[in-house]
Amino acid sequence: GGLMREQVCTYMCPWPRIQAAMMDEESLTVTYRADRGEPRKPFEKNADWDQRGDCIDCKACVVVCPMGIDIRDGQQLECITCALCIDACDDVMGKIGRPRGLIDYDSIANDERRRAGEETKLRLFRPRTLFYFGLWGLIGLGMLYVLLTRADLDINVIHDRNPLYTTLSDGSLRNGYTFKILNKAREQRTLMLHASGLPGIKLKVVGSEDMGDSPDPYFTVKPDRLQSFRLLVTVPPGTLKDDAADLRFVLKEINTGQTASYNGLFRGPGQ
Ligand code: SF4
Ligand code: SF4
């Protein structure tokens, strides 16, 4: 970024292209009033302003421009409409006693109207702006809908890579998982985990020895937290007919019945 400086904004950022595609001749943008500024000349005391333009060629607008452009050359793709040149030029106009706004927000159409000696107009409501307004409104509503209806409970189950399975002394098969519960609600929640897909499944949460092997263990998850648990899933001997079977984990909130689920695999040696 430091080496590339404004090249990143000009050539890598998509915004200048999007902005250029969205604008038309009535769009307000940072504009140099050439009709008022030209012919530019260095400042002279007691100058006859009727015989010259208001621009004193001090280059204050160029010096402050973060994109290194001269707005007096017309509208350019590089301009990020930061308006620093407007402030710089207004300061200069104040010092030399000329009206502010030599660089100001204006449209190409107004520039042409001025040259033709016509009244300038501000046309905010045009088919294009109404279309954009409707489009952004719809996008905003969509985002609001997603925000208001987003799930505030989520689970993620990651199977152990090594070992993929363990055969216990009685021939039962055991798989280990890292089990993550994301509680986005502002209150603590009590949740029950259920796994299905194979007969006789027993679940054990490591560290909750008192719970023992249980078909449906309970969890308490604090508000606004992602909590991680080690989970061991055991099935009786001969249950797994292949080297893997689908396993569905369903987490259910006790009070509301809200659920979140995850589809995983249970692995074994195969027959
Ligand atoms: S700051 Fe204003 S007066 Fe100075 S060069 Fe820029 S446009 Fe001209
Ligand atoms: S608005 Fe900002 S980027 Fe555009 S010419 Fe003026 S100072 Fe430069």
PDB file of C-alpha atoms and ligand atoms in Angstrom:
ATOM      1  CA  GLY A   1       0.000   0.000   0.000  1.00  0.00           C
ATOM      2  CA  GLY A   2       2.793   2.440   0.954  1.00  0.00           C
ATOM      3  CA  LEU A   3       4.701   1.769  -2.258  1.00  0.00           C
ATOM      4  CA  MET A   4       1.680   1.777  -4.533  1.00  0.00           C
ATOM      5  CA  ARG A   5      -0.022   4.760  -2.858  1.00  0.00           C
ATOM      6  CA  GLU A   6      -2.878   6.150  -4.967  1.00  0.00           C
ATOM      7  CA  GLN A   7      -2.212   3.596  -7.745  1.00  0.00           C
ATOM      8  CA  VAL A   8      -4.212   1.144  -5.606  1.00  0.00           C
ATOM      9  CA  CYS A   9      -7.205   3.518  -5.569  1.00  0.00           C
ATOM     10  CA  THR A  10      -6.984   4.206  -9.304  1.00  0.00           C
ATOM     11  CA  TYR A  11      -6.240   0.795 -10.774  1.00  0.00           C
ATOM     12  CA  MET A  12      -7.203  -1.839  -8.183  1.00  0.00           C
ATOM     13  CA  CYS A  13     -10.228  -0.397  -6.410  1.00  0.00           C
ATOM     14  CA  PRO A  14     -13.431  -1.032  -8.400  1.00  0.00           C
ATOM     15  CA  TRP A  15     -15.098   2.106  -7.001  1.00  0.00           C
ATOM     16  CA  PRO A  16     -13.903   4.603  -9.684  1.00  0.00           C
ATOM     17  CA  ARG A  17     -15.434   2.342 -12.382  1.00  0.00           C
ATOM     18  CA  ILE A  18     -18.658   1.866 -10.442  1.00  0.00           C
ATOM     19  CA  GLN A  19     -18.872   5.586  -9.737  1.00  0.00           C
ATOM     20  CA  ALA A  20     -18.221   6.455 -13.388  1.00  0.00           C
ATOM     21  CA  ALA A  21     -20.898   3.979 -14.539  1.00  0.00           C
ATOM     22  CA  MET A  22     -23.458   5.380 -12.083  1.00  0.00           C
ATOM     23  CA  MET A  23     -22.972   9.043 -12.962  1.00  0.00           C
ATOM     24  CA  ASP A  24     -24.688  11.037 -15.677  1.00  0.00           C
ATOM     25  CA  GLU A  25     -24.409  14.645 -16.847  1.00  0.00           C
ATOM     26  CA  GLU A  26     -26.754  15.823 -14.059  1.00  0.00           C
ATOM     27  CA  SER A  27     -24.792  14.134 -11.230  1.00  0.00           C
ATOM     28  CA  LEU A  28     -23.308  16.450  -8.647  1.00  0.00           C
ATOM     29  CA  THR A  29     -19.576  16.010  -8.322  1.00  0.00           C
ATOM     30  CA  VAL A  30     -16.506  18.068  -7.486  1.00  0.00           C
ATOM     31  CA  THR A  31     -16.154  20.495 -10.392  1.00  0.00           C
ATOM     32  CA  TYR A  32     -13.898  23.404 -11.279  1.00  0.00           C
ATOM     33  CA  ARG A  33     -15.930  26.338 -12.597  1.00  0.00           C
ATOM     34  CA  ALA A  34     -13.796  27.009 -15.674  1.00  0.00           C
ATOM     35  CA  ASP A  35     -16.193  29.717 -16.883  1.00  0.00           C
ATOM     36  CA  ARG A  36     -15.389  31.673 -13.727  1.00  0.00           C
ATOM     37  CA  GLY A  37     -11.748  30.670 -13.193  1.00  0.00           C
ATOM     38  CA  GLU A  38     -10.331  31.185 -16.683  1.00  0.00           C
ATOM     39  CA  PRO A  39      -8.217  32.805 -17.921  1.00  0.00           C
ATOM     40  CA  ARG A  40      -6.150  31.994 -14.853  1.00  0.00           C
ATOM     41  CA  LYS A  41      -3.340  34.356 -13.911  1.00  0.00           C
ATOM     42  CA  PRO A  42      -1.070  34.885 -10.898  1.00  0.00           C
ATOM     43  CA  PHE A  43      -2.516  37.162  -8.243  1.00  0.00           C
ATOM     44  CA  GLU A  44      -2.031  40.901  -8.760  1.00  0.00           C
ATOM     45  CA  LYS A  45      -3.038  43.581  -6.306  1.00  0.00           C
ATOM     46  CA  ASN A  46      -5.829  45.852  -7.590  1.00  0.00           C
ATOM     47  CA  ALA A  47      -6.459  43.487 -10.507  1.00  0.00           C
ATOM     48  CA  ASP A  48      -9.448  44.141 -12.743  1.00  0.00           C
ATOM     49  CA  TRP A  49     -11.362  40.909 -12.163  1.00  0.00           C
ATOM     50  CA  ASP A  50     -13.561  41.563 -15.191  1.00  0.00           C
ATOM     51  CA  GLN A  51     -10.541  41.139 -17.428  1.00  0.00           C
ATOM     52  CA  ARG A  52      -9.332  37.845 -15.960  1.00  0.00           C
ATOM     53  CA  GLY A  53     -10.497  34.656 -14.269  1.00  0.00           C
ATOM     54  CA  ASP A  54     -10.693  34.108 -10.512  1.00  0.00           C
ATOM     55  CA  CYS A  55      -8.086  31.311 -10.502  1.00  0.00           C
ATOM     56  CA  ILE A  56      -4.750  32.736  -9.364  1.00  0.00           C
ATOM     57  CA  ASP A  57      -2.938  29.506 -10.306  1.00  0.00           C
ATOM     58  CA  CYS A  58      -1.701  29.064  -6.727  1.00  0.00           C
ATOM     59  CA  LYS A  59      -2.061  25.253  -7.088  1.00  0.00           C
ATOM     60  CA  ALA A  60      -3.389  24.906  -3.525  1.00  0.00           C
ATOM     61  CA  CYS A  61      -6.067  22.554  -4.947  1.00  0.00           C
ATOM     62  CA  VAL A  62      -3.391  20.355  -6.550  1.00  0.00           C
ATOM     63  CA  VAL A  63      -1.184  20.283  -3.440  1.00  0.00           C
ATOM     64  CA  VAL A  64      -3.993  19.037  -1.168  1.00  0.00           C
ATOM     65  CA  CYS A  65      -5.302  16.456  -3.627  1.00  0.00           C
ATOM     66  CA  PRO A  66      -4.530  12.958  -2.245  1.00  0.00           C
ATOM     67  CA  MET A  67      -4.763  11.569  -5.789  1.00  0.00           C
ATOM     68  CA  GLY A  68      -2.256  14.055  -7.194  1.00  0.00           C
ATOM     69  CA  ILE A  69      -4.594  15.351  -9.902  1.00  0.00           C
ATOM     70  CA  ASP A  70      -5.491  18.852 -11.046  1.00  0.00           C
ATOM     71  CA  ILE A  71      -9.275  19.216 -10.946  1.00  0.00           C
ATOM     72  CA  ARG A  72      -8.962  22.214 -13.265  1.00  0.00           C
ATOM     73  CA  ASP A  73      -8.258  19.729 -16.087  1.00  0.00           C
ATOM     74  CA  GLY A  74     -11.871  18.528 -15.801  1.00  0.00           C
ATOM     75  CA  GLN A  75     -13.474  15.490 -14.187  1.00  0.00           C
ATOM     76  CA  GLN A  76     -11.139  12.551 -13.901  1.00  0.00           C
ATOM     77  CA  LEU A  77     -11.463   8.873 -13.065  1.00  0.00           C
ATOM     78  CA  GLU A  78      -8.891   9.262 -10.273  1.00  0.00           C
ATOM     79  CA  CYS A  79     -10.999  11.769  -8.304  1.00  0.00           C
ATOM     80  CA  ILE A  80     -12.343  10.228  -5.090  1.00  0.00           C
ATOM     81  CA  THR A  81     -14.583  13.272  -4.417  1.00  0.00           C
ATOM     82  CA  CYS A  82     -12.912  13.917  -1.079  1.00  0.00           C
ATOM     83  CA  ALA A  83     -13.604  17.665  -1.562  1.00  0.00           C
ATOM     84  CA  LEU A  84     -10.247  18.738  -0.092  1.00  0.00           C
ATOM     85  CA  CYS A  85      -9.677  20.903  -3.170  1.00  0.00           C
ATOM     86  CA  ILE A  86     -12.998  22.701  -2.507  1.00  0.00           C
ATOM     87  CA  ASP A  87     -11.861  23.708   0.996  1.00  0.00           C
ATOM     88  CA  ALA A  88      -8.369  24.677  -0.199  1.00  0.00           C
ATOM     89  CA  CYS A  89      -9.721  26.887  -2.973  1.00  0.00           C
ATOM     90  CA  ASP A  90     -12.398  28.445  -0.736  1.00  0.00           C
ATOM     91  CA  ASP A  91      -9.601  29.494   1.653  1.00  0.00           C
ATOM     92  CA  VAL A  92      -7.712  31.100  -1.228  1.00  0.00           C
ATOM     93  CA  MET A  93     -10.854  32.872  -2.494  1.00  0.00           C
ATOM     94  CA  GLY A  94     -11.458  34.194   1.035  1.00  0.00           C
ATOM     95  CA  LYS A  95      -7.929  35.600   1.193  1.00  0.00           C
ATOM     96  CA  ILE A  96      -8.103  37.376  -2.173  1.00  0.00           C
ATOM     97  CA  GLY A  97     -11.646  38.636  -1.602  1.00  0.00           C
ATOM     98  CA  ARG A  98     -13.363  36.657  -4.350  1.00  0.00           C
ATOM     99  CA  PRO A  99     -16.567  34.586  -3.912  1.00  0.00           C
ATOM    100  CA  ARG A 100     -16.167  31.022  -2.666  1.00  0.00           C
ATOM    101  CA  GLY A 101     -17.171  28.075  -4.833  1.00  0.00           C
ATOM    102  CA  LEU A 102     -14.669  28.304  -7.697  1.00  0.00           C
ATOM    103  CA  ILE A 103     -14.348  24.572  -7.077  1.00  0.00           C
ATOM    104  CA  ASP A 104     -17.677  23.202  -5.859  1.00  0.00           C
ATOM    105  CA  TYR A 105     -20.211  20.420  -6.233  1.00  0.00           C
ATOM    106  CA  ASP A 106     -21.784  20.875  -9.630  1.00  0.00           C
ATOM    107  CA  SER A 107     -22.835  18.916 -12.721  1.00  0.00           C
ATOM    108  CA  ILE A 108     -21.562  18.719 -16.293  1.00  0.00           C
ATOM    109  CA  ALA A 109     -25.019  19.804 -17.469  1.00  0.00           C
ATOM    110  CA  ASN A 110     -24.797  22.990 -15.384  1.00  0.00           C
ATOM    111  CA  ASP A 111     -21.378  23.712 -16.825  1.00  0.00           C
ATOM    112  CA  GLU A 112     -22.889  23.496 -20.310  1.00  0.00           C
ATOM    113  CA  ARG A 113     -25.910  25.595 -19.251  1.00  0.00           C
ATOM    114  CA  ARG A 114     -23.600  28.327 -17.981  1.00  0.00           C
ATOM    115  CA  ARG A 115     -21.609  28.335 -21.194  1.00  0.00           C
ATOM    116  CA  ALA A 116     -24.895  28.659 -23.122  1.00  0.00           C
ATOM    117  CA  GLY A 117     -25.943  31.534 -20.831  1.00  0.00           C
ATOM    118  CA  GLU A 118     -28.811  29.519 -19.325  1.00  0.00           C
ATOM    119  CA  GLU A 119     -29.973  29.187 -15.702  1.00  0.00           C
ATOM    120  CA  THR A 120     -28.335  26.393 -13.739  1.00  0.00           C
ATOM    121  CA  LYS A 121     -30.604  23.691 -12.264  1.00  0.00           C
ATOM    122  CA  LEU A 122     -30.355  21.075  -9.570  1.00  0.00           C
ATOM    123  CA  ARG A 123     -32.169  17.958 -10.799  1.00  0.00           C
ATOM    124  CA  LEU A 124     -32.039  15.523  -7.898  1.00  0.00           C
ATOM    125  CA  PHE A 125     -35.069  13.439  -8.921  1.00  0.00           C
ATOM    126  CA  ARG A 126     -34.334  11.750 -12.222  1.00  0.00           C
ATOM    127  CA  PRO A 127     -35.182   8.218 -13.450  1.00  0.00           C
ATOM    128  CA  ARG A 128     -31.609   7.183 -12.659  1.00  0.00           C
ATOM    129  CA  THR A 129     -31.580   8.523  -9.082  1.00  0.00           C
ATOM    130  CA  LEU A 130     -35.060   7.100  -8.400  1.00  0.00           C
ATOM    131  CA  PHE A 131     -33.903   3.706  -9.698  1.00  0.00           C
ATOM    132  CA  TYR A 132     -30.789   3.798  -7.466  1.00  0.00           C
ATOM    133  CA  PHE A 133     -32.889   4.931  -4.518  1.00  0.00           C
ATOM    134  CA  GLY A 134     -35.253   1.979  -5.045  1.00  0.00           C
ATOM    135  CA  LEU A 135     -32.369  -0.446  -5.546  1.00  0.00           C
ATOM    136  CA  TRP A 136     -30.477   0.656  -2.416  1.00  0.00           C
ATOM    137  CA  GLY A 137     -33.756   0.659  -0.487  1.00  0.00           C
ATOM    138  CA  LEU A 138     -34.373  -2.972  -1.501  1.00  0.00           C
ATOM    139  CA  ILE A 139     -30.808  -3.965  -0.618  1.00  0.00           C
ATOM    140  CA  GLY A 140     -31.185  -2.195   2.750  1.00  0.00           C
ATOM    141  CA  LEU A 141     -34.461  -3.994   3.437  1.00  0.00           C
ATOM    142  CA  GLY A 142     -32.868  -7.311   2.456  1.00  0.00           C
ATOM    143  CA  MET A 143     -29.977  -6.726   4.862  1.00  0.00           C
ATOM    144  CA  LEU A 144     -32.373  -5.721   7.626  1.00  0.00           C
ATOM    145  CA  TYR A 145     -34.412  -8.880   7.025  1.00  0.00           C
ATOM    146  CA  VAL A 146     -31.287 -11.062   7.198  1.00  0.00           C
ATOM    147  CA  LEU A 147     -30.198  -9.287  10.390  1.00  0.00           C
ATOM    148  CA  LEU A 148     -33.571  -9.676  12.091  1.00  0.00           C
ATOM    149  CA  THR A 149     -34.098 -13.293  11.064  1.00  0.00           C
ATOM    150  CA  ARG A 150     -30.533 -14.583  11.406  1.00  0.00           C
ATOM    151  CA  ALA A 151     -30.090 -17.772  13.402  1.00  0.00           C
ATOM    152  CA  ASP A 152     -28.760 -17.013  16.866  1.00  0.00           C
ATOM    153  CA  LEU A 153     -27.715 -20.615  17.464  1.00  0.00           C
ATOM    154  CA  ASP A 154     -25.168 -22.509  15.409  1.00  0.00           C
ATOM    155  CA  ILE A 155     -23.093 -25.660  15.719  1.00  0.00           C
ATOM    156  CA  ASN A 156     -19.990 -26.906  14.023  1.00  0.00           C
ATOM    157  CA  VAL A 157     -18.648 -30.432  14.465  1.00  0.00           C
ATOM    158  CA  ILE A 158     -15.095 -31.310  13.425  1.00  0.00           C
ATOM    159  CA  HIS A 159     -14.120 -34.969  13.261  1.00  0.00           C
ATOM    160  CA  ASP A 160     -10.749 -35.949  14.787  1.00  0.00           C
ATOM    161  CA  ARG A 161      -8.174 -36.598  12.070  1.00  0.00           C
ATOM    162  CA  ASN A 162      -6.068 -38.922  14.109  1.00  0.00           C
ATOM    163  CA  PRO A 163      -7.192 -41.467  15.132  1.00  0.00           C
ATOM    164  CA  LEU A 164     -10.235 -41.624  12.859  1.00  0.00           C
ATOM    165  CA  TYR A 165     -11.784 -44.233  15.174  1.00  0.00           C
ATOM    166  CA  THR A 166     -10.922 -46.327  18.217  1.00  0.00           C
ATOM    167  CA  THR A 167     -12.030 -49.912  18.798  1.00  0.00           C
ATOM    168  CA  LEU A 168     -12.839 -50.449  22.485  1.00  0.00           C
ATOM    169  CA  SER A 169     -12.157 -53.716  24.372  1.00  0.00           C
ATOM    170  CA  ASP A 170     -15.781 -54.861  23.956  1.00  0.00           C
ATOM    171  CA  GLY A 171     -15.673 -54.263  20.180  1.00  0.00           C
ATOM    172  CA  SER A 172     -17.580 -50.951  20.307  1.00  0.00           C
ATOM    173  CA  LEU A 173     -16.385 -48.198  17.991  1.00  0.00           C
ATOM    174  CA  ARG A 174     -15.646 -44.705  19.205  1.00  0.00           C
ATOM    175  CA  ASN A 175     -15.098 -41.473  17.209  1.00  0.00           C
ATOM    176  CA  GLY A 176     -13.863 -38.183  18.667  1.00  0.00           C
ATOM    177  CA  TYR A 177     -15.111 -34.726  17.624  1.00  0.00           C
ATOM    178  CA  THR A 178     -14.530 -31.101  18.496  1.00  0.00           C
ATOM    179  CA  PHE A 179     -17.969 -29.690  18.991  1.00  0.00           C
ATOM    180  CA  LYS A 180     -18.504 -25.911  18.836  1.00  0.00           C
ATOM    181  CA  ILE A 181     -21.683 -24.146  19.892  1.00  0.00           C
ATOM    182  CA  LEU A 182     -22.206 -20.514  18.944  1.00  0.00           C
ATOM    183  CA  ASN A 183     -24.770 -18.785  21.142  1.00  0.00           C
ATOM    184  CA  LYS A 184     -25.510 -15.347  19.646  1.00  0.00           C
ATOM    185  CA  ALA A 185     -28.345 -14.664  22.113  1.00  0.00           C
ATOM    186  CA  ARG A 186     -27.968 -12.334  25.092  1.00  0.00           C
ATOM    187  CA  GLU A 187     -28.978 -14.959  27.590  1.00  0.00           C
ATOM    188  CA  GLN A 188     -27.451 -18.192  28.807  1.00  0.00           C
ATOM    189  CA  ARG A 189     -28.968 -21.232  27.122  1.00  0.00           C
ATOM    190  CA  THR A 190     -29.416 -24.847  28.087  1.00  0.00           C
ATOM    191  CA  LEU A 191     -29.168 -27.123  25.096  1.00  0.00           C
ATOM    192  CA  MET A 192     -29.611 -30.825  24.483  1.00  0.00           C
ATOM    193  CA  LEU A 193     -27.563 -32.665  21.877  1.00  0.00           C
ATOM    194  CA  HIS A 194     -28.954 -35.613  19.973  1.00  0.00           C
ATOM    195  CA  ALA A 195     -27.139 -37.694  17.358  1.00  0.00           C
ATOM    196  CA  SER A 196     -28.874 -40.023  14.908  1.00  0.00           C
ATOM    197  CA  GLY A 197     -27.907 -42.212  11.964  1.00  0.00           C
ATOM    198  CA  LEU A 198     -26.754 -45.384  13.738  1.00  0.00           C
ATOM    199  CA  PRO A 199     -28.500 -47.548  16.368  1.00  0.00           C
ATOM    200  CA  GLY A 200     -27.395 -47.424  20.018  1.00  0.00           C
ATOM    201  CA  ILE A 201     -25.404 -44.176  19.812  1.00  0.00           C
ATOM    202  CA  LYS A 202     -23.942 -42.954  23.101  1.00  0.00           C
ATOM    203  CA  LEU A 203     -22.473 -39.485  23.518  1.00  0.00           C
ATOM    204  CA  LYS A 204     -19.934 -38.383  26.062  1.00  0.00           C
ATOM    205  CA  VAL A 205     -18.754 -34.842  26.614  1.00  0.00           C
ATOM    206  CA  VAL A 206     -15.140 -34.933  27.818  1.00  0.00           C
ATOM    207  CA  GLY A 207     -14.795 -33.091  31.102  1.00  0.00           C
ATOM    208  CA  SER A 208     -18.401 -33.782  32.115  1.00  0.00           C
ATOM    209  CA  GLU A 209     -17.681 -37.065  33.862  1.00  0.00           C
ATOM    210  CA  ASP A 210     -20.807 -36.814  35.986  1.00  0.00           C
ATOM    211  CA  MET A 211     -22.909 -37.050  32.837  1.00  0.00           C
ATOM    212  CA  GLY A 212     -21.431 -40.406  31.865  1.00  0.00           C
ATOM    213  CA  ASP A 213     -22.274 -41.940  28.481  1.00  0.00           C
ATOM    214  CA  SER A 214     -25.641 -40.513  27.589  1.00  0.00           C
ATOM    215  CA  PRO A 215     -27.861 -40.664  24.530  1.00  0.00           C
ATOM    216  CA  ASP A 216     -28.602 -36.916  24.812  1.00  0.00           C
ATOM    217  CA  PRO A 217     -26.168 -34.812  26.875  1.00  0.00           C
ATOM    218  CA  TYR A 218     -27.000 -31.266  28.031  1.00  0.00           C
ATOM    219  CA  PHE A 219     -24.870 -28.153  27.633  1.00  0.00           C
ATOM    220  CA  THR A 220     -25.050 -24.752  29.208  1.00  0.00           C
ATOM    221  CA  VAL A 221     -23.655 -22.030  26.955  1.00  0.00           C
ATOM    222  CA  LYS A 222     -23.047 -18.488  28.170  1.00  0.00           C
ATOM    223  CA  PRO A 223     -24.521 -15.468  26.341  1.00  0.00           C
ATOM    224  CA  ASP A 224     -22.750 -14.228  23.195  1.00  0.00           C
ATOM    225  CA  ARG A 225     -20.168 -16.996  23.321  1.00  0.00           C
ATOM    226  CA  LEU A 226     -18.576 -19.616  21.144  1.00  0.00           C
ATOM    227  CA  GLN A 227     -17.936 -22.597  23.396  1.00  0.00           C
ATOM    228  CA  SER A 228     -15.936 -25.629  22.393  1.00  0.00           C
ATOM    229  CA  PHE A 229     -16.375 -29.176  23.755  1.00  0.00           C
ATOM    230  CA  ARG A 230     -14.725 -32.534  23.142  1.00  0.00           C
ATOM    231  CA  LEU A 231     -17.322 -35.093  22.191  1.00  0.00           C
ATOM    232  CA  LEU A 232     -16.943 -38.881  22.045  1.00  0.00           C
ATOM    233  CA  VAL A 233     -19.514 -40.878  20.087  1.00  0.00           C
ATOM    234  CA  THR A 234     -19.688 -44.627  20.711  1.00  0.00           C
ATOM    235  CA  VAL A 235     -21.719 -47.258  18.843  1.00  0.00           C
ATOM    236  CA  PRO A 236     -22.178 -50.941  19.828  1.00  0.00           C
ATOM    237  CA  PRO A 237     -20.148 -53.696  18.087  1.00  0.00           C
ATOM    238  CA  GLY A 238     -21.352 -54.654  14.615  1.00  0.00           C
ATOM    239  CA  THR A 239     -23.451 -51.498  14.179  1.00  0.00           C
ATOM    240  CA  LEU A 240     -21.298 -49.924  11.499  1.00  0.00           C
ATOM    241  CA  LYS A 241     -21.650 -52.001   8.327  1.00  0.00           C
ATOM    242  CA  ASP A 242     -19.341 -49.900   6.163  1.00  0.00           C
ATOM    243  CA  ASP A 243     -16.205 -47.851   6.794  1.00  0.00           C
ATOM    244  CA  ALA A 244     -18.323 -44.714   7.365  1.00  0.00           C
ATOM    245  CA  ALA A 245     -21.921 -43.727   8.065  1.00  0.00           C
ATOM    246  CA  ASP A 246     -23.777 -40.417   8.070  1.00  0.00           C
ATOM    247  CA  LEU A 247     -24.319 -38.957  11.492  1.00  0.00           C
ATOM    248  CA  ARG A 248     -26.706 -36.102  12.163  1.00  0.00           C
ATOM    249  CA  PHE A 249     -26.176 -33.919  15.213  1.00  0.00           C
ATOM    250  CA  VAL A 250     -29.177 -31.898  16.374  1.00  0.00           C
ATOM    251  CA  LEU A 251     -28.852 -29.322  19.116  1.00  0.00           C
ATOM    252  CA  LYS A 252     -32.138 -28.306  20.729  1.00  0.00           C
ATOM    253  CA  GLU A 253     -32.780 -25.482  23.149  1.00  0.00           C
ATOM    254  CA  ILE A 254     -34.761 -26.785  26.089  1.00  0.00           C
ATOM    255  CA  ASN A 255     -36.925 -23.685  26.691  1.00  0.00           C
ATOM    256  CA  THR A 256     -37.844 -22.665  23.153  1.00  0.00           C
ATOM    257  CA  GLY A 257     -37.371 -25.873  21.159  1.00  0.00           C
ATOM    258  CA  GLN A 258     -35.140 -23.983  18.689  1.00  0.00           C
ATOM    259  CA  THR A 259     -32.762 -26.325  16.871  1.00  0.00           C
ATOM    260  CA  ALA A 260     -29.497 -26.216  14.957  1.00  0.00           C
ATOM    261  CA  SER A 261     -28.111 -29.220  13.124  1.00  0.00           C
ATOM    262  CA  TYR A 262     -24.931 -30.518  11.535  1.00  0.00           C
ATOM    263  CA  ASN A 263     -24.369 -33.489   9.225  1.00  0.00           C
ATOM    264  CA  GLY A 264     -21.156 -35.389   9.923  1.00  0.00           C
ATOM    265  CA  LEU A 265     -19.618 -38.843   9.520  1.00  0.00           C
ATOM    266  CA  PHE A 266     -18.944 -41.736  11.849  1.00  0.00           C
ATOM    267  CA  ARG A 267     -15.922 -43.775  10.785  1.00  0.00           C
ATOM    268  CA  GLY A 268     -14.753 -47.306  11.398  1.00  0.00           C
ATOM    269  CA  PRO A 269     -12.542 -50.044   9.917  1.00  0.00           C
ATOM    270  CA  GLY A 270     -15.219 -51.407   7.544  1.00  0.00           C
ATOM    271  CA  GLN A 271     -16.195 -55.078   7.377  1.00  0.00           C
TER     272      GLN A 271
HETATM  273  S1  SF4 B   1      -6.852  26.602  -5.379  1.00  0.00           S
HETATM  274 FE1  SF4 B   1      -8.348  27.743  -6.601  1.00  0.00          FE
HETATM  275  S2  SF4 B   1      -7.204  29.564  -7.199  1.00  0.00           S
HETATM  276 FE2  SF4 B   1      -5.665  28.118  -6.526  1.00  0.00          FE
HETATM  277  S3  SF4 B   1      -5.076  27.032  -8.397  1.00  0.00           S
HETATM  278 FE3  SF4 B   1      -6.728  25.850  -7.483  1.00  0.00          FE
HETATM  279  S4  SF4 B   1      -8.556  26.597  -8.519  1.00  0.00           S
HETATM  280 FE4  SF4 B   1      -6.967  28.133  -8.869  1.00  0.00          FE
HETATM  281  S1  SF4 B   2     -12.117  15.961  -4.729  1.00  0.00           S
HETATM  282 FE1  SF4 B   2     -10.286  15.156  -3.716  1.00  0.00          FE
HETATM  283  S2  SF4 B   2      -9.508  13.635  -5.171  1.00  0.00           S
HETATM  284 FE2  SF4 B   2     -10.947  14.920  -6.329  1.00  0.00          FE
HETATM  285  S3  SF4 B   2      -9.667  16.490  -7.246  1.00  0.00           S
HETATM  286 FE3  SF4 B   2     -10.430  17.332  -5.312  1.00  0.00          FE
HETATM  287  S4  SF4 B   2      -8.819  16.847  -3.812  1.00  0.00           S
HETATM  288 FE4  SF4 B   2      -8.452  15.565  -5.621  1.00  0.00          FE
END
